[in-house]
Structure formats: structure tokens, C-alpha cells
Coordinates of C-alpha atoms and ligand atoms in Angstrom, one line a residue:
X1 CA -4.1 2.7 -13.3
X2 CA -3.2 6.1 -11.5
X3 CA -0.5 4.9 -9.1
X4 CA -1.4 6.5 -6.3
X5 CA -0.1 3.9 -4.2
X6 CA 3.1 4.6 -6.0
X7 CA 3.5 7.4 -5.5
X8 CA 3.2 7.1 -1.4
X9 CA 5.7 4.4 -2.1
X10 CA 8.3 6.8 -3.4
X11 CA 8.1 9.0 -0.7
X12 CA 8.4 5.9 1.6
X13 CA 11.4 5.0 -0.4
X14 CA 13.1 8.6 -0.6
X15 CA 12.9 8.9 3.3
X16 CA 13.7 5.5 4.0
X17 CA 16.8 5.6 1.1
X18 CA 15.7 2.6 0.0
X19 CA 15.0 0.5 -2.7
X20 CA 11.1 0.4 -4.5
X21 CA 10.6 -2.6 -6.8
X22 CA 7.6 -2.8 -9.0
X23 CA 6.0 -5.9 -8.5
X24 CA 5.0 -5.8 -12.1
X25 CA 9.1 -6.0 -12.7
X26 CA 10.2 -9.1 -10.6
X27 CA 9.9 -12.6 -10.8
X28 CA 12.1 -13.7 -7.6
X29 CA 13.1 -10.9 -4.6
X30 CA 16.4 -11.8 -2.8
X31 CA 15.1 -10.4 0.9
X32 CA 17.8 -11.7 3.2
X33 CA 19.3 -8.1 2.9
X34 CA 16.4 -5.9 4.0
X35 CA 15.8 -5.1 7.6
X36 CA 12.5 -3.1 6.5
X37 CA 10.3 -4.5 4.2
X38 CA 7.3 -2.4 3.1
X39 CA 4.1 -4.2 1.1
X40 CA 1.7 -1.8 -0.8
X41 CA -1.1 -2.1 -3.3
X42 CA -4.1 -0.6 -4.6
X43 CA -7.3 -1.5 -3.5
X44 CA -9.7 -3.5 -6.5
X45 CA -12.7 -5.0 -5.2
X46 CA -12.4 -4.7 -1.8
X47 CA -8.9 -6.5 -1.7
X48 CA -5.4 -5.5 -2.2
X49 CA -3.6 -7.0 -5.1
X50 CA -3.7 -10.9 -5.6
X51 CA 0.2 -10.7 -6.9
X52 CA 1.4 -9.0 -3.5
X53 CA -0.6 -12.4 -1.4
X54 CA 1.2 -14.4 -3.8
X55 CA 4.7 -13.1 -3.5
X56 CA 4.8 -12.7 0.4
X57 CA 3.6 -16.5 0.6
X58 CA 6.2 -17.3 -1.1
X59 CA 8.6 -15.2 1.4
X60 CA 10.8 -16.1 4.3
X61 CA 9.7 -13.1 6.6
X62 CA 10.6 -14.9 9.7
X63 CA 11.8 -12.2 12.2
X64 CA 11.6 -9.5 9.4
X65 CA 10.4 -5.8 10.1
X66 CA 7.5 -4.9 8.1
X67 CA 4.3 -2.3 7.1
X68 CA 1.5 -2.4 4.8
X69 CA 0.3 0.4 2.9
X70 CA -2.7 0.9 0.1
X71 CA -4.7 3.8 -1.1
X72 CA -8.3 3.3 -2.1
X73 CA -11.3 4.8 -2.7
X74 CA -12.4 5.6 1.1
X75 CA -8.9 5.4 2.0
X76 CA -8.8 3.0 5.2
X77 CA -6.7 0.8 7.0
X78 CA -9.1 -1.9 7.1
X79 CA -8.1 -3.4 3.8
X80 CA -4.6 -4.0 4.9
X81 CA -5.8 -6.0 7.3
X82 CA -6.0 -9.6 5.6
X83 CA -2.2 -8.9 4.3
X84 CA -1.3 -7.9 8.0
X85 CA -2.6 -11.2 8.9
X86 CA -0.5 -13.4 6.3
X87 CA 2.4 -11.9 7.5
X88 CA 1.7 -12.5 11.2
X89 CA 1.5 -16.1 10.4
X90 CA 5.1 -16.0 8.7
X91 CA 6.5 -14.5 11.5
X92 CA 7.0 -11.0 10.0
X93 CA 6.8 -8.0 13.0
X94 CA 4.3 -5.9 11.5
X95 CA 5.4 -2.4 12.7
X96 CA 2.5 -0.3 11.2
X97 CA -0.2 0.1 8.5
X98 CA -1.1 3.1 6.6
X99 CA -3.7 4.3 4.1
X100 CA -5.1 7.1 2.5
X101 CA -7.3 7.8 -0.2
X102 CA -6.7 7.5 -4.2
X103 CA -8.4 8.9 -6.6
X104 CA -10.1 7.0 -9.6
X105 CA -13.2 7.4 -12.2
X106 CA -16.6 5.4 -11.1
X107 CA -17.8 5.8 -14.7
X108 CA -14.6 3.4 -15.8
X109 CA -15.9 0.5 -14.4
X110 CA -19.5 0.4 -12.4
X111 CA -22.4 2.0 -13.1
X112 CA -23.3 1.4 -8.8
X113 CA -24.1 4.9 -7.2
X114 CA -21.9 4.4 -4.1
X115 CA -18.7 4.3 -6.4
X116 CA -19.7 7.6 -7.8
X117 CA -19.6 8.8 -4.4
X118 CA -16.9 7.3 -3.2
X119 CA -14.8 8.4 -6.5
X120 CA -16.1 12.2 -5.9
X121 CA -14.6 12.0 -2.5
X122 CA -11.2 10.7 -3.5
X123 CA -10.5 13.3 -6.2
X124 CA -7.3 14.9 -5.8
X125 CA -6.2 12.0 -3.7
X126 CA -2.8 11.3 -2.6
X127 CA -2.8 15.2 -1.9
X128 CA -0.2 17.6 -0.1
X129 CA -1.6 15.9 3.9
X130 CA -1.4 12.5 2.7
X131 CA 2.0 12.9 1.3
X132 CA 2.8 14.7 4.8
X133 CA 1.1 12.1 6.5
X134 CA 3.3 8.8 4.4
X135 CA 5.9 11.1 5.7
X136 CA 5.2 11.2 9.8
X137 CA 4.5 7.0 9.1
X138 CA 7.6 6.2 7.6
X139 CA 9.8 8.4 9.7
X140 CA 7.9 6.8 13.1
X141 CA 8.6 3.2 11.6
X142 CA 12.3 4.4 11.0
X143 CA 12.8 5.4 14.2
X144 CA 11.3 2.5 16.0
X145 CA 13.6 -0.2 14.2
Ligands
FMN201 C1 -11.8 -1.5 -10.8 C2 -11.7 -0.7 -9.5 C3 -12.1 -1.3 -8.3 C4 -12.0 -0.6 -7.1 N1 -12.4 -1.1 -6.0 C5 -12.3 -0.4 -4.8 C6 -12.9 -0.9 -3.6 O1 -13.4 -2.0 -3.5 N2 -12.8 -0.1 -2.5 C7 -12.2 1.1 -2.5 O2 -12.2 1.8 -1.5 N3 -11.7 1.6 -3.7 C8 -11.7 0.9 -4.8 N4 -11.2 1.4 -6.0 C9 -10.4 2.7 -5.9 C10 -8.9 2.4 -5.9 O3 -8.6 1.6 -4.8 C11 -8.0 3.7 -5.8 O4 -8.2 4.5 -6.9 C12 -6.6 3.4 -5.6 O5 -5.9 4.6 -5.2 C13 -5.9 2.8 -6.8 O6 -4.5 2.6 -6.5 P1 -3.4 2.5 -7.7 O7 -3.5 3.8 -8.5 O8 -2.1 2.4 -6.9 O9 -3.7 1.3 -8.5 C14 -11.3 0.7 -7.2 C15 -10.9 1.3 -8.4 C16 -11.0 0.6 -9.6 C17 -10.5 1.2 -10.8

């Protein structure tokens, strides 16, 4: 566990002044007072994390503003995609999606090639542009709300 994804999520929350809750720490999330609502994960085995799908289908996101982020190994958008689509079909207004790389060790847990490609390429990930670059996401999302 490296948190990358936390740590673009603290930078989401410093510019946004906002509240980050751990998933890990909460059983029940009172969301009625958020206007912007932001869901982020790592990415394991091609999919972000189980406990996030569980928690917003449990959600009332009707009319609610929201964004997914992740980080994982090659660092795209296209694993936010099955989450972007949950919360389409609760009515959520998905207002953007962001991703960057994340660092981890192949080694750790597959001996498959690609993954110790894929690791190599991520190393140092979140660095200094994809901090920069959470930050040009969240203040665009911000300003279109
Ligand atoms: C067990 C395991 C499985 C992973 N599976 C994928 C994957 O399918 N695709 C990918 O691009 N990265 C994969 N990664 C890399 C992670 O997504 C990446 O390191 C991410 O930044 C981890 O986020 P976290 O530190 O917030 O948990 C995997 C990493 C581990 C340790």
C-alpha cells in the first residue's frame, strides 16, 4: 500500500478546503451536505476498489456534482470508467475524471513480465506534474460548479 491515490486526494482536498474521508474509516457517510463529491481508488487488478462500488450504491447521488480519480500502474482514465458509469445511473453529474500513474513493486505480487514493465515506468509516480496536473483538475471542476 503506497497511497498514491492519497496523496492526489489531499491536494484535491487542500484546494477544494474540503473534507477527505478514508474509506477504510467509515461505516455510514452523511452526504446531504456536499455539493462536490470526489470518488478515488487505486487500481488492483484492472478495477478500482470493490469498497468504493459498494459505498456509492449505497448513495443517494441524485443531482449531486461529482469526479473520479485513481492512480495505477499505466496511469489512465479508462479504469474510472465502470465507476463513472454507476454514478450516471444514480443520477450523479459527473463533472470530470482524472488519473495518473502510481508507483508500486511487480516483484510484490506477479512474476508476469508486463508488470515489471509497467512498475519500471511508474516509479517515482505521483511526481511534481501530476501533483500540478491534480491541481489544474480540481481547480477546473471548482470553477465550473
Ligand atoms: C496487487 C496489485 C495489482 C495491481 N494491478 C494493477 C492493474 O491491474 N493495472 C494497473 O495499471 N496497475 C495496477 N497496479 C498498480 C497500482 O494501481 C498503483 O501502484 C496505484 O498507484 C496504487 O494505488 P494506492 O497506492 O493508492 O493503493 C497494481 C498494484 C498491485 C500492488
Amino acid at each position: 500500500m503506497q497511497k498514491n491515490t492519497e496523496k492526489i486526494a489531499r491536494i484535491f482536498a487542500e484546494k477544494a478546503n474540503c473534507e477527505l474521508i478514508n474509506i477504510k474509516d467509515v461505516s455510514e457517510v452523511k452526504i446531504e451536505k456536499y455539493n462536490l463529491i470526489g470518488f478515488g481508488s487505486g487500481v488492483y487488478r484492472e478495477s478500482l476498489s470493490p469498497k468504493l462500488f459498494r459505498l456509492v450504491g449505497k448513495l443517494n447521488l441524485e443531482g449531486k456534482n461529482v469526479f473520479v480519480f485513481s492512480t495505477s500502474g499505466v496511469g489512465i482514465k479508462f479504469y474510472n470508467n465502470s465507476l463513472i458509469r454507476v454514478l450516471e445511473s444514480k443520477g450523479a453529474i459527473v463533472k470530470g475524471s482524472f488519473a495518473c500513474k502510481g508507483s508500486f513493486i511487480a516483484g510484490e505480487f506477479t512474476d508476469k513480465k508486463i508488470f515489471n514493465i509497467i512498475g519500471k515506468l511508474s516509479q517515482d509516480h505521483p511526481d511534481d506534474r501530476d501533483f500540478k496536473e491534480s491541481e489544474r483538475f480540481i481547480m477546473r471542476i471548482l470553477n465550473s460548479i
